[in-house]
Amino acid sequence: MSDTPNGALSDEERAELEQLRKEKAAREAAEAEARERAELERLRKEKQEMDAEAEAERRIEEARQRMEPGDDLRMPIAQRIIVIICCVLLAVFVTWMIMR
C-alpha cells in the first residue's frame, strides 16, 4: 500500500486525496443547486396554480353576484339587461309588423 511508516500518506497521496475531496465537494454543491432549482420551480408552479384557483373563484363569485338578487330582492343586473333587450326586440318586431 504505502511505503511510508505507520501508514502515513505520501505527498502525492495527500494531493490526490485533496483533489478527490474538492471534486466530491463540487459534485455535492452541484447536486444541491440542482435540488434547489427543482424546488424553486415546483414552488413557482404551485404558486401559479394557487393564484389561478383564487382568480377563478373570484370570477365565479362576481358572476354569482351579478346573477343573484341582492339583499333587497331587486332584479340582478344581468337579468335586467336581458329583459330590456327582449323589450326592445319586441318593440322593433311590433313596429315592423305595423309598417308592413
PDB file of N, CA and C in Angstrom:
ATOM      1  N   MET A   1       0.812  -1.176   0.000  1.00  0.00           N
ATOM      2  CA  MET A   1       0.000   0.000   0.000  1.00  0.00           C
ATOM      3  C   MET A   1       0.857   1.241   0.000  1.00  0.00           C
ATOM      4  N   SER A   2       1.331   1.556   1.150  1.00  0.00           N
ATOM      5  CA  SER A   2       2.113   2.770   1.289  1.00  0.00           C
ATOM      6  C   SER A   2       3.520   2.407   1.707  1.00  0.00           C
ATOM      7  N   ASP A   3       4.495   3.112   1.163  1.00  0.00           N
ATOM      8  CA  ASP A   3       5.878   2.818   1.508  1.00  0.00           C
ATOM      9  C   ASP A   3       6.376   3.682   2.660  1.00  0.00           C
ATOM     10  N   THR A   4       5.490   4.473   3.258  1.00  0.00           N
ATOM     11  CA  THR A   4       5.875   5.292   4.416  1.00  0.00           C
ATOM     12  C   THR A   4       5.511   4.562   5.687  1.00  0.00           C
ATOM     13  N   PRO A   5       6.268   4.786   6.755  1.00  0.00           N
ATOM     14  CA  PRO A   5       5.993   4.093   8.012  1.00  0.00           C
ATOM     15  C   PRO A   5       4.689   4.571   8.647  1.00  0.00           C
ATOM     16  N   ASN A   6       4.103   3.689   9.457  1.00  0.00           N
ATOM     17  CA  ASN A   6       2.889   3.979  10.235  1.00  0.00           C
ATOM     18  C   ASN A   6       1.688   4.332   9.368  1.00  0.00           C
ATOM     19  N   GLY A   7       1.667   3.960   8.125  1.00  0.00           N
ATOM     20  CA  GLY A   7       0.523   4.209   7.251  1.00  0.00           C
ATOM     21  C   GLY A   7       0.325   5.662   6.904  1.00  0.00           C
ATOM     22  N   ALA A   8       1.305   6.502   7.072  1.00  0.00           N
ATOM     23  CA  ALA A   8       1.183   7.924   6.725  1.00  0.00           C
ATOM     24  C   ALA A   8       1.119   8.060   5.210  1.00  0.00           C
ATOM     25  N   LEU A   9       0.417   9.090   4.747  1.00  0.00           N
ATOM     26  CA  LEU A   9       0.259   9.322   3.319  1.00  0.00           C
ATOM     27  C   LEU A   9       1.453  10.085   2.754  1.00  0.00           C
ATOM     28  N   SER A  10       1.805   9.720   1.546  1.00  0.00           N
ATOM     29  CA  SER A  10       2.879  10.460   0.877  1.00  0.00           C
ATOM     30  C   SER A  10       2.317  11.780   0.358  1.00  0.00           C
ATOM     31  N   ASP A  11       3.191  12.641  -0.110  1.00  0.00           N
ATOM     32  CA  ASP A  11       2.757  13.937  -0.629  1.00  0.00           C
ATOM     33  C   ASP A  11       1.832  13.768  -1.839  1.00  0.00           C
ATOM     34  N   GLU A  12       2.125  12.818  -2.698  1.00  0.00           N
ATOM     35  CA  GLU A  12       1.289  12.550  -3.867  1.00  0.00           C
ATOM     36  C   GLU A  12      -0.094  12.071  -3.433  1.00  0.00           C
ATOM     37  N   GLU A  13      -0.113  11.167  -2.468  1.00  0.00           N
ATOM     38  CA  GLU A  13      -1.385  10.648  -1.976  1.00  0.00           C
ATOM     39  C   GLU A  13      -2.203  11.758  -1.302  1.00  0.00           C
ATOM     40  N   ARG A  14      -1.544  12.614  -0.550  1.00  0.00           N
ATOM     41  CA  ARG A  14      -2.244  13.737   0.076  1.00  0.00           C
ATOM     42  C   ARG A  14      -2.836  14.670  -0.997  1.00  0.00           C
ATOM     43  N   ALA A  15      -2.067  14.946  -2.020  1.00  0.00           N
ATOM     44  CA  ALA A  15      -2.543  15.810  -3.094  1.00  0.00           C
ATOM     45  C   ALA A  15      -3.739  15.174  -3.805  1.00  0.00           C
ATOM     46  N   GLU A  16      -3.637  13.860  -4.058  1.00  0.00           N
ATOM     47  CA  GLU A  16      -4.737  13.147  -4.701  1.00  0.00           C
ATOM     48  C   GLU A  16      -5.975  13.167  -3.816  1.00  0.00           C
ATOM     49  N   LEU A  17      -5.777  12.929  -2.523  1.00  0.00           N
ATOM     50  CA  LEU A  17      -6.893  12.948  -1.569  1.00  0.00           C
ATOM     51  C   LEU A  17      -7.566  14.321  -1.557  1.00  0.00           C
ATOM     52  N   GLU A  18      -6.787  15.370  -1.516  1.00  0.00           N
ATOM     53  CA  GLU A  18      -7.332  16.728  -1.514  1.00  0.00           C
ATOM     54  C   GLU A  18      -8.102  17.004  -2.815  1.00  0.00           C
ATOM     55  N   GLN A  19      -7.527  16.539  -3.938  1.00  0.00           N
ATOM     56  CA  GLN A  19      -8.185  16.732  -5.233  1.00  0.00           C
ATOM     57  C   GLN A  19      -9.528  15.998  -5.253  1.00  0.00           C
ATOM     58  N   LEU A  20      -9.555  14.762  -4.772  1.00  0.00           N
ATOM     59  CA  LEU A  20     -10.792  13.987  -4.746  1.00  0.00           C
ATOM     60  C   LEU A  20     -11.826  14.628  -3.816  1.00  0.00           C
ATOM     61  N   ARG A  21     -11.371  15.158  -2.705  1.00  0.00           N
ATOM     62  CA  ARG A  21     -12.284  15.842  -1.786  1.00  0.00           C
ATOM     63  C   ARG A  21     -12.893  17.079  -2.452  1.00  0.00           C
ATOM     64  N   LYS A  22     -12.075  17.820  -3.197  1.00  0.00           N
ATOM     65  CA  LYS A  22     -12.569  19.006  -3.898  1.00  0.00           C
ATOM     66  C   LYS A  22     -13.605  18.618  -4.953  1.00  0.00           C
ATOM     67  N   GLU A  23     -13.300  17.550  -5.700  1.00  0.00           N
ATOM     68  CA  GLU A  23     -14.236  17.086  -6.723  1.00  0.00           C
ATOM     69  C   GLU A  23     -15.550  16.646  -6.091  1.00  0.00           C
ATOM     70  N   LYS A  24     -15.459  15.930  -4.976  1.00  0.00           N
ATOM     71  CA  LYS A  24     -16.658  15.472  -4.276  1.00  0.00           C
ATOM     72  C   LYS A  24     -17.468  16.672  -3.780  1.00  0.00           C
ATOM     73  N   ALA A  25     -16.792  17.661  -3.208  1.00  0.00           N
ATOM     74  CA  ALA A  25     -17.488  18.855  -2.717  1.00  0.00           C
ATOM     75  C   ALA A  25     -18.159  19.597  -3.866  1.00  0.00           C
ATOM     76  N   ALA A  26     -17.495  19.704  -5.008  1.00  0.00           N
ATOM     77  CA  ALA A  26     -18.067  20.371  -6.172  1.00  0.00           C
ATOM     78  C   ALA A  26     -19.289  19.609  -6.684  1.00  0.00           C
ATOM     79  N   ARG A  27     -19.180  18.288  -6.724  1.00  0.00           N
ATOM     80  CA  ARG A  27     -20.291  17.443  -7.159  1.00  0.00           C
ATOM     81  C   ARG A  27     -21.485  17.609  -6.230  1.00  0.00           C
ATOM     82  N   GLU A  28     -21.225  17.595  -4.925  1.00  0.00           N
ATOM     83  CA  GLU A  28     -22.307  17.749  -3.947  1.00  0.00           C
ATOM     84  C   GLU A  28     -22.937  19.143  -4.044  1.00  0.00           C
ATOM     85  N   ALA A  29     -22.116  20.160  -4.282  1.00  0.00           N
ATOM     86  CA  ALA A  29     -22.649  21.520  -4.435  1.00  0.00           C
ATOM     87  C   ALA A  29     -23.534  21.612  -5.675  1.00  0.00           C
ATOM     88  N   ALA A  30     -23.112  20.974  -6.760  1.00  0.00           N
ATOM     89  CA  ALA A  30     -23.911  20.986  -7.988  1.00  0.00           C
ATOM     90  C   ALA A  30     -25.237  20.253  -7.773  1.00  0.00           C
ATOM     91  N   GLU A  31     -25.196  19.136  -7.064  1.00  0.00           N
ATOM     92  CA  GLU A  31     -26.422  18.390  -6.773  1.00  0.00           C
ATOM     93  C   GLU A  31     -27.356  19.209  -5.884  1.00  0.00           C
ATOM     94  N   ALA A  32     -26.800  19.878  -4.886  1.00  0.00           N
ATOM     95  CA  ALA A  32     -27.616  20.709  -4.005  1.00  0.00           C
ATOM     96  C   ALA A  32     -28.252  21.858  -4.794  1.00  0.00           C
ATOM     97  N   GLU A  33     -27.483  22.453  -5.685  1.00  0.00           N
ATOM     98  CA  GLU A  33     -28.008  23.540  -6.509  1.00  0.00           C
ATOM     99  C   GLU A  33     -29.132  23.040  -7.414  1.00  0.00           C
ATOM    100  N   ALA A  34     -28.955  21.852  -7.971  1.00  0.00           N
ATOM    101  CA  ALA A  34     -29.995  21.282  -8.836  1.00  0.00           C
ATOM    102  C   ALA A  34     -31.265  21.000  -8.032  1.00  0.00           C
ATOM    103  N   ARG A  35     -31.113  20.498  -6.826  1.00  0.00           N
ATOM    104  CA  ARG A  35     -32.274  20.248  -5.964  1.00  0.00           C
ATOM    105  C   ARG A  35     -32.990  21.562  -5.631  1.00  0.00           C
ATOM    106  N   GLU A  36     -32.210  22.596  -5.333  1.00  0.00           N
ATOM    107  CA  GLU A  36     -32.810  23.889  -5.010  1.00  0.00           C
ATOM    108  C   GLU A  36     -33.543  24.481  -6.200  1.00  0.00           C
ATOM    109  N   ARG A  37     -32.967  24.346  -7.398  1.00  0.00           N
ATOM    110  CA  ARG A  37     -33.638  24.848  -8.600  1.00  0.00           C
ATOM    111  C   ARG A  37     -34.945  24.096  -8.843  1.00  0.00           C
ATOM    112  N   ALA A  38     -34.912  22.780  -8.661  1.00  0.00           N
ATOM    113  CA  ALA A  38     -36.122  21.979  -8.847  1.00  0.00           C
ATOM    114  C   ALA A  38     -37.192  22.389  -7.830  1.00  0.00           C
ATOM    115  N   GLU A  39     -36.774  22.606  -6.598  1.00  0.00           N
ATOM    116  CA  GLU A  39     -37.727  23.036  -5.573  1.00  0.00           C
ATOM    117  C   GLU A  39     -38.294  24.414  -5.911  1.00  0.00           C
ATOM    118  N   LEU A  40     -37.453  25.314  -6.386  1.00  0.00           N
ATOM    119  CA  LEU A  40     -37.895  26.646  -6.764  1.00  0.00           C
ATOM    120  C   LEU A  40     -38.934  26.574  -7.879  1.00  0.00           C
ATOM    121  N   GLU A  41     -38.671  25.768  -8.892  1.00  0.00           N
ATOM    122  CA  GLU A  41     -39.618  25.612  -9.993  1.00  0.00           C
ATOM    123  C   GLU A  41     -40.935  25.018  -9.505  1.00  0.00           C
ATOM    124  N   ARG A  42     -40.834  24.027  -8.639  1.00  0.00           N
ATOM    125  CA  ARG A  42     -42.041  23.388  -8.099  1.00  0.00           C
ATOM    126  C   ARG A  42     -42.866  24.406  -7.302  1.00  0.00           C
ATOM    127  N   LEU A  43     -42.200  25.197  -6.485  1.00  0.00           N
ATOM    128  CA  LEU A  43     -42.905  26.194  -5.685  1.00  0.00           C
ATOM    129  C   LEU A  43     -43.512  27.287  -6.561  1.00  0.00           C
ATOM    130  N   ARG A  44     -42.811  27.685  -7.609  1.00  0.00           N
ATOM    131  CA  ARG A  44     -43.364  28.677  -8.532  1.00  0.00           C
ATOM    132  C   ARG A  44     -44.625  28.148  -9.201  1.00  0.00           C
ATOM    133  N   LYS A  45     -44.547  26.905  -9.671  1.00  0.00           N
ATOM    134  CA  LYS A  45     -45.703  26.293 -10.332  1.00  0.00           C
ATOM    135  C   LYS A  45     -46.880  26.189  -9.357  1.00  0.00           C
ATOM    136  N   GLU A  46     -46.583  25.792  -8.127  1.00  0.00           N
ATOM    137  CA  GLU A  46     -47.604  25.670  -7.095  1.00  0.00           C
ATOM    138  C   GLU A  46     -48.257  27.035  -6.829  1.00  0.00           C
ATOM    139  N   LYS A  47     -47.447  28.076  -6.758  1.00  0.00           N
ATOM    140  CA  LYS A  47     -47.969  29.427  -6.516  1.00  0.00           C
ATOM    141  C   LYS A  47     -48.838  29.880  -7.675  1.00  0.00           C
ATOM    142  N   GLN A  48     -48.408  29.598  -8.907  1.00  0.00           N
ATOM    143  CA  GLN A  48     -49.208  29.967 -10.075  1.00  0.00           C
ATOM    144  C   GLN A  48     -50.558  29.258 -10.056  1.00  0.00           C
ATOM    145  N   GLU A  49     -50.554  27.980  -9.684  1.00  0.00           N
ATOM    146  CA  GLU A  49     -51.807  27.228  -9.619  1.00  0.00           C
ATOM    147  C   GLU A  49     -52.730  27.809  -8.553  1.00  0.00           C
ATOM    148  N   MET A  50     -52.150  28.169  -7.403  1.00  0.00           N
ATOM    149  CA  MET A  50     -52.959  28.757  -6.342  1.00  0.00           C
ATOM    150  C   MET A  50     -53.530  30.098  -6.775  1.00  0.00           C
ATOM    151  N   ASP A  51     -52.719  30.906  -7.461  1.00  0.00           N
ATOM    152  CA  ASP A  51     -53.186  32.201  -7.952  1.00  0.00           C
ATOM    153  C   ASP A  51     -54.300  32.012  -8.981  1.00  0.00           C
ATOM    154  N   ALA A  52     -54.137  31.029  -9.853  1.00  0.00           N
ATOM    155  CA  ALA A  52     -55.156  30.761 -10.872  1.00  0.00           C
ATOM    156  C   ALA A  52     -56.459  30.303 -10.223  1.00  0.00           C
ATOM    157  N   GLU A  53     -56.356  29.457  -9.202  1.00  0.00           N
ATOM    158  CA  GLU A  53     -57.550  28.998  -8.496  1.00  0.00           C
ATOM    159  C   GLU A  53     -58.244  30.167  -7.806  1.00  0.00           C
ATOM    160  N   ALA A  54     -57.470  31.038  -7.167  1.00  0.00           N
ATOM    161  CA  ALA A  54     -58.053  32.191  -6.479  1.00  0.00           C
ATOM    162  C   ALA A  54     -58.737  33.120  -7.478  1.00  0.00           C
ATOM    163  N   GLU A  55     -58.120  33.317  -8.634  1.00  0.00           N
ATOM    164  CA  GLU A  55     -58.707  34.165  -9.669  1.00  0.00           C
ATOM    165  C   GLU A  55     -60.007  33.554 -10.186  1.00  0.00           C
ATOM    166  N   ALA A  56     -60.018  32.245 -10.397  1.00  0.00           N
ATOM    167  CA  ALA A  56     -61.226  31.571 -10.865  1.00  0.00           C
ATOM    168  C   ALA A  56     -62.341  31.694  -9.821  1.00  0.00           C
ATOM    169  N   GLU A  57     -61.999  31.506  -8.568  1.00  0.00           N
ATOM    170  CA  GLU A  57     -63.009  31.633  -7.510  1.00  0.00           C
ATOM    171  C   GLU A  57     -63.556  33.062  -7.447  1.00  0.00           C
ATOM    172  N   ARG A  58     -62.661  34.056  -7.629  1.00  0.00           N
ATOM    173  CA  ARG A  58     -63.100  35.444  -7.614  1.00  0.00           C
ATOM    174  C   ARG A  58     -64.061  35.717  -8.770  1.00  0.00           C
ATOM    175  N   ARG A  59     -63.741  35.204  -9.955  1.00  0.00           N
ATOM    176  CA  ARG A  59     -64.618  35.404 -11.113  1.00  0.00           C
ATOM    177  C   ARG A  59     -65.968  34.726 -10.911  1.00  0.00           C
ATOM    178  N   ILE A  60     -65.947  33.532 -10.354  1.00  0.00           N
ATOM    179  CA  ILE A  60     -67.204  32.815 -10.101  1.00  0.00           C
ATOM    180  C   ILE A  60     -68.063  33.603  -9.118  1.00  0.00           C
ATOM    181  N   GLU A  61     -67.431  34.126  -8.077  1.00  0.00           N
ATOM    182  CA  GLU A  61     -68.168  34.912  -7.084  1.00  0.00           C
ATOM    183  C   GLU A  61     -68.756  36.173  -7.709  1.00  0.00           C
ATOM    184  N   GLU A  62     -67.983  36.850  -8.571  1.00  0.00           N
ATOM    185  CA  GLU A  62     -68.502  38.042  -9.243  1.00  0.00           C
ATOM    186  C   GLU A  62     -69.693  37.687 -10.133  1.00  0.00           C
ATOM    187  N   ALA A  63     -69.579  36.590 -10.874  1.00  0.00           N
ATOM    188  CA  ALA A  63     -70.676  36.168 -11.747  1.00  0.00           C
ATOM    189  C   ALA A  63     -71.906  35.807 -10.929  1.00  0.00           C
ATOM    190  N   ARG A  64     -71.694  35.143  -9.821  1.00  0.00           N
ATOM    191  CA  ARG A  64     -72.813  34.759  -8.964  1.00  0.00           C
ATOM    192  C   ARG A  64     -73.508  36.004  -8.415  1.00  0.00           C
ATOM    193  N   GLN A  65     -72.731  37.003  -8.032  1.00  0.00           N
ATOM    194  CA  GLN A  65     -73.322  38.221  -7.500  1.00  0.00           C
ATOM    195  C   GLN A  65     -74.111  38.969  -8.566  1.00  0.00           C
ATOM    196  N   ARG A  66     -73.658  38.899  -9.824  1.00  0.00           N
ATOM    197  CA  ARG A  66     -74.397  39.557 -10.903  1.00  0.00           C
ATOM    198  C   ARG A  66     -75.706  38.843 -11.195  1.00  0.00           C
ATOM    199  N   MET A  67     -75.725  37.536 -11.003  1.00  0.00           N
ATOM    200  CA  MET A  67     -76.902  36.755 -11.370  1.00  0.00           C
ATOM    201  C   MET A  67     -77.903  36.586 -10.228  1.00  0.00           C
ATOM    202  N   GLU A  68     -77.502  36.770  -9.005  1.00  0.00           N
ATOM    203  CA  GLU A  68     -78.410  36.584  -7.883  1.00  0.00           C
ATOM    204  C   GLU A  68     -78.944  37.929  -7.410  1.00  0.00           C
ATOM    205  N   PRO A  69     -80.166  37.923  -6.919  1.00  0.00           N
ATOM    206  CA  PRO A  69     -80.702  39.178  -6.406  1.00  0.00           C
ATOM    207  C   PRO A  69     -79.952  39.615  -5.159  1.00  0.00           C
ATOM    208  N   GLY A  70     -79.962  40.915  -4.916  1.00  0.00           N
ATOM    209  CA  GLY A  70     -79.282  41.444  -3.742  1.00  0.00           C
ATOM    210  C   GLY A  70     -80.114  41.230  -2.488  1.00  0.00           C
ATOM    211  N   ASP A  71     -79.687  41.836  -1.403  1.00  0.00           N
ATOM    212  CA  ASP A  71     -80.402  41.690  -0.130  1.00  0.00           C
ATOM    213  C   ASP A  71     -81.788  42.320  -0.181  1.00  0.00           C
ATOM    214  N   ASP A  72     -81.966  43.312  -1.026  1.00  0.00           N
ATOM    215  CA  ASP A  72     -83.271  43.972  -1.117  1.00  0.00           C
ATOM    216  C   ASP A  72     -84.167  43.311  -2.173  1.00  0.00           C
ATOM    217  N   LEU A  73     -83.776  42.158  -2.660  1.00  0.00           N
ATOM    218  CA  LEU A  73     -84.531  41.337  -3.608  1.00  0.00           C
ATOM    219  C   LEU A  73     -84.819  42.055  -4.928  1.00  0.00           C
ATOM    220  N   ARG A  74     -83.936  42.956  -5.322  1.00  0.00           N
ATOM    221  CA  ARG A  74     -84.070  43.576  -6.629  1.00  0.00           C
ATOM    222  C   ARG A  74     -83.611  42.605  -7.698  1.00  0.00           C
ATOM    223  N   MET A  75     -84.012  42.886  -8.926  1.00  0.00           N
ATOM    224  CA  MET A  75     -83.626  42.057 -10.051  1.00  0.00           C
ATOM    225  C   MET A  75     -82.128  42.248 -10.316  1.00  0.00           C
ATOM    226  N   PRO A  76     -81.394  41.163 -10.511  1.00  0.00           N
ATOM    227  CA  PRO A  76     -79.966  41.303 -10.792  1.00  0.00           C
ATOM    228  C   PRO A  76     -79.723  42.036 -12.117  1.00  0.00           C
ATOM    229  N   ILE A  77     -78.547  42.621 -12.229  1.00  0.00           N
ATOM    230  CA  ILE A  77     -78.203  43.448 -13.398  1.00  0.00           C
ATOM    231  C   ILE A  77     -78.305  42.642 -14.695  1.00  0.00           C
ATOM    232  N   ALA A  78     -77.770  41.454 -14.719  1.00  0.00           N
ATOM    233  CA  ALA A  78     -77.782  40.647 -15.946  1.00  0.00           C
ATOM    234  C   ALA A  78     -79.220  40.350 -16.380  1.00  0.00           C
ATOM    235  N   GLN A  79     -80.096  40.087 -15.433  1.00  0.00           N
ATOM    236  CA  GLN A  79     -81.485  39.796 -15.763  1.00  0.00           C
ATOM    237  C   GLN A  79     -82.177  41.057 -16.291  1.00  0.00           C
ATOM    238  N   ARG A  80     -81.855  42.207 -15.708  1.00  0.00           N
ATOM    239  CA  ARG A  80     -82.419  43.465 -16.183  1.00  0.00           C
ATOM    240  C   ARG A  80     -82.017  43.721 -17.628  1.00  0.00           C
ATOM    241  N   ILE A  81     -80.748  43.470 -17.933  1.00  0.00           N
ATOM    242  CA  ILE A  81     -80.251  43.685 -19.300  1.00  0.00           C
ATOM    243  C   ILE A  81     -80.992  42.790 -20.285  1.00  0.00           C
ATOM    244  N   ILE A  82     -81.205  41.545 -19.922  1.00  0.00           N
ATOM    245  CA  ILE A  82     -81.904  40.610 -20.810  1.00  0.00           C
ATOM    246  C   ILE A  82     -83.345  41.047 -21.026  1.00  0.00           C
ATOM    247  N   VAL A  83     -84.025  41.481 -19.975  1.00  0.00           N
ATOM    248  CA  VAL A  83     -85.408  41.941 -20.095  1.00  0.00           C
ATOM    249  C   VAL A  83     -85.475  43.170 -20.995  1.00  0.00           C
ATOM    250  N   ILE A  84     -84.553  44.101 -20.834  1.00  0.00           N
ATOM    251  CA  ILE A  84     -84.547  45.307 -21.669  1.00  0.00           C
ATOM    252  C   ILE A  84     -84.328  44.945 -23.136  1.00  0.00           C
ATOM    253  N   ILE A  85     -83.384  44.035 -23.402  1.00  0.00           N
ATOM    254  CA  ILE A  85     -83.131  43.595 -24.780  1.00  0.00           C
ATOM    255  C   ILE A  85     -84.376  42.955 -25.378  1.00  0.00           C
ATOM    256  N   CYS A  86     -85.064  42.120 -24.607  1.00  0.00           N
ATOM    257  CA  CYS A  86     -86.289  41.472 -25.103  1.00  0.00           C
ATOM    258  C   CYS A  86     -87.365  42.515 -25.411  1.00  0.00           C
ATOM    259  N   CYS A  87     -87.505  43.518 -24.542  1.00  0.00           N
ATOM    260  CA  CYS A  87     -88.499  44.568 -24.773  1.00  0.00           C
ATOM    261  C   CYS A  87     -88.181  45.356 -26.042  1.00  0.00           C
ATOM    262  N   VAL A  88     -86.917  45.694 -26.243  1.00  0.00           N
ATOM    263  CA  VAL A  88     -86.520  46.426 -27.439  1.00  0.00           C
ATOM    264  C   VAL A  88     -86.783  45.584 -28.681  1.00  0.00           C
ATOM    265  N   LEU A  89     -86.440  44.308 -28.652  1.00  0.00           N
ATOM    266  CA  LEU A  89     -86.694  43.437 -29.803  1.00  0.00           C
ATOM    267  C   LEU A  89     -88.186  43.312 -30.082  1.00  0.00           C
ATOM    268  N   LEU A  90     -88.992  43.231 -29.034  1.00  0.00           N
ATOM    269  CA  LEU A  90     -90.445  43.143 -29.194  1.00  0.00           C
ATOM    270  C   LEU A  90     -90.980  44.428 -29.827  1.00  0.00           C
ATOM    271  N   ALA A  91     -90.491  45.567 -29.367  1.00  0.00           N
ATOM    272  CA  ALA A  91     -90.937  46.848 -29.922  1.00  0.00           C
ATOM    273  C   ALA A  91     -90.550  46.956 -31.391  1.00  0.00           C
ATOM    274  N   VAL A  92     -89.345  46.530 -31.733  1.00  0.00           N
ATOM    275  CA  VAL A  92     -88.909  46.559 -33.137  1.00  0.00           C
ATOM    276  C   VAL A  92     -89.770  45.635 -33.978  1.00  0.00           C
ATOM    277  N   PHE A  93     -90.080  44.460 -33.473  1.00  0.00           N
ATOM    278  CA  PHE A  93     -90.906  43.494 -34.215  1.00  0.00           C
ATOM    279  C   PHE A  93     -92.313  44.031 -34.430  1.00  0.00           C
ATOM    280  N   VAL A  94     -92.924  44.605 -33.385  1.00  0.00           N
ATOM    281  CA  VAL A  94     -94.272  45.138 -33.488  1.00  0.00           C
ATOM    282  C   VAL A  94     -94.278  46.311 -34.486  1.00  0.00           C
ATOM    283  N   THR A  95     -93.299  47.181 -34.402  1.00  0.00           N
ATOM    284  CA  THR A  95     -93.207  48.303 -35.324  1.00  0.00           C
ATOM    285  C   THR A  95     -93.050  47.798 -36.759  1.00  0.00           C
ATOM    286  N   TRP A  96     -92.250  46.810 -36.955  1.00  0.00           N
ATOM    287  CA  TRP A  96     -92.037  46.224 -38.287  1.00  0.00           C
ATOM    288  C   TRP A  96     -93.345  45.623 -38.825  1.00  0.00           C
ATOM    289  N   MET A  97     -94.099  44.951 -37.944  1.00  0.00           N
ATOM    290  CA  MET A  97     -95.372  44.332 -38.371  1.00  0.00           C
ATOM    291  C   MET A  97     -96.386  45.406 -38.749  1.00  0.00           C
ATOM    292  N   ILE A  98     -96.420  46.515 -38.020  1.00  0.00           N
ATOM    293  CA  ILE A  98     -97.358  47.589 -38.308  1.00  0.00           C
ATOM    294  C   ILE A  98     -97.007  48.268 -39.621  1.00  0.00           C
ATOM    295  N   MET A  99     -95.724  48.459 -39.871  1.00  0.00           N
ATOM    296  CA  MET A  99     -95.275  49.150 -41.076  1.00  0.00           C
ATOM    297  C   MET A  99     -95.417  48.311 -42.336  1.00  0.00           C
ATOM    298  N   ARG A 100     -95.639  47.078 -42.240  1.00  0.00           N
ATOM    299  CA  ARG A 100     -95.762  46.196 -43.411  1.00  0.00           C
ATOM    300  C   ARG A 100     -96.900  46.520 -44.248  1.00  0.00           C
TER     301      ARG A 100
END
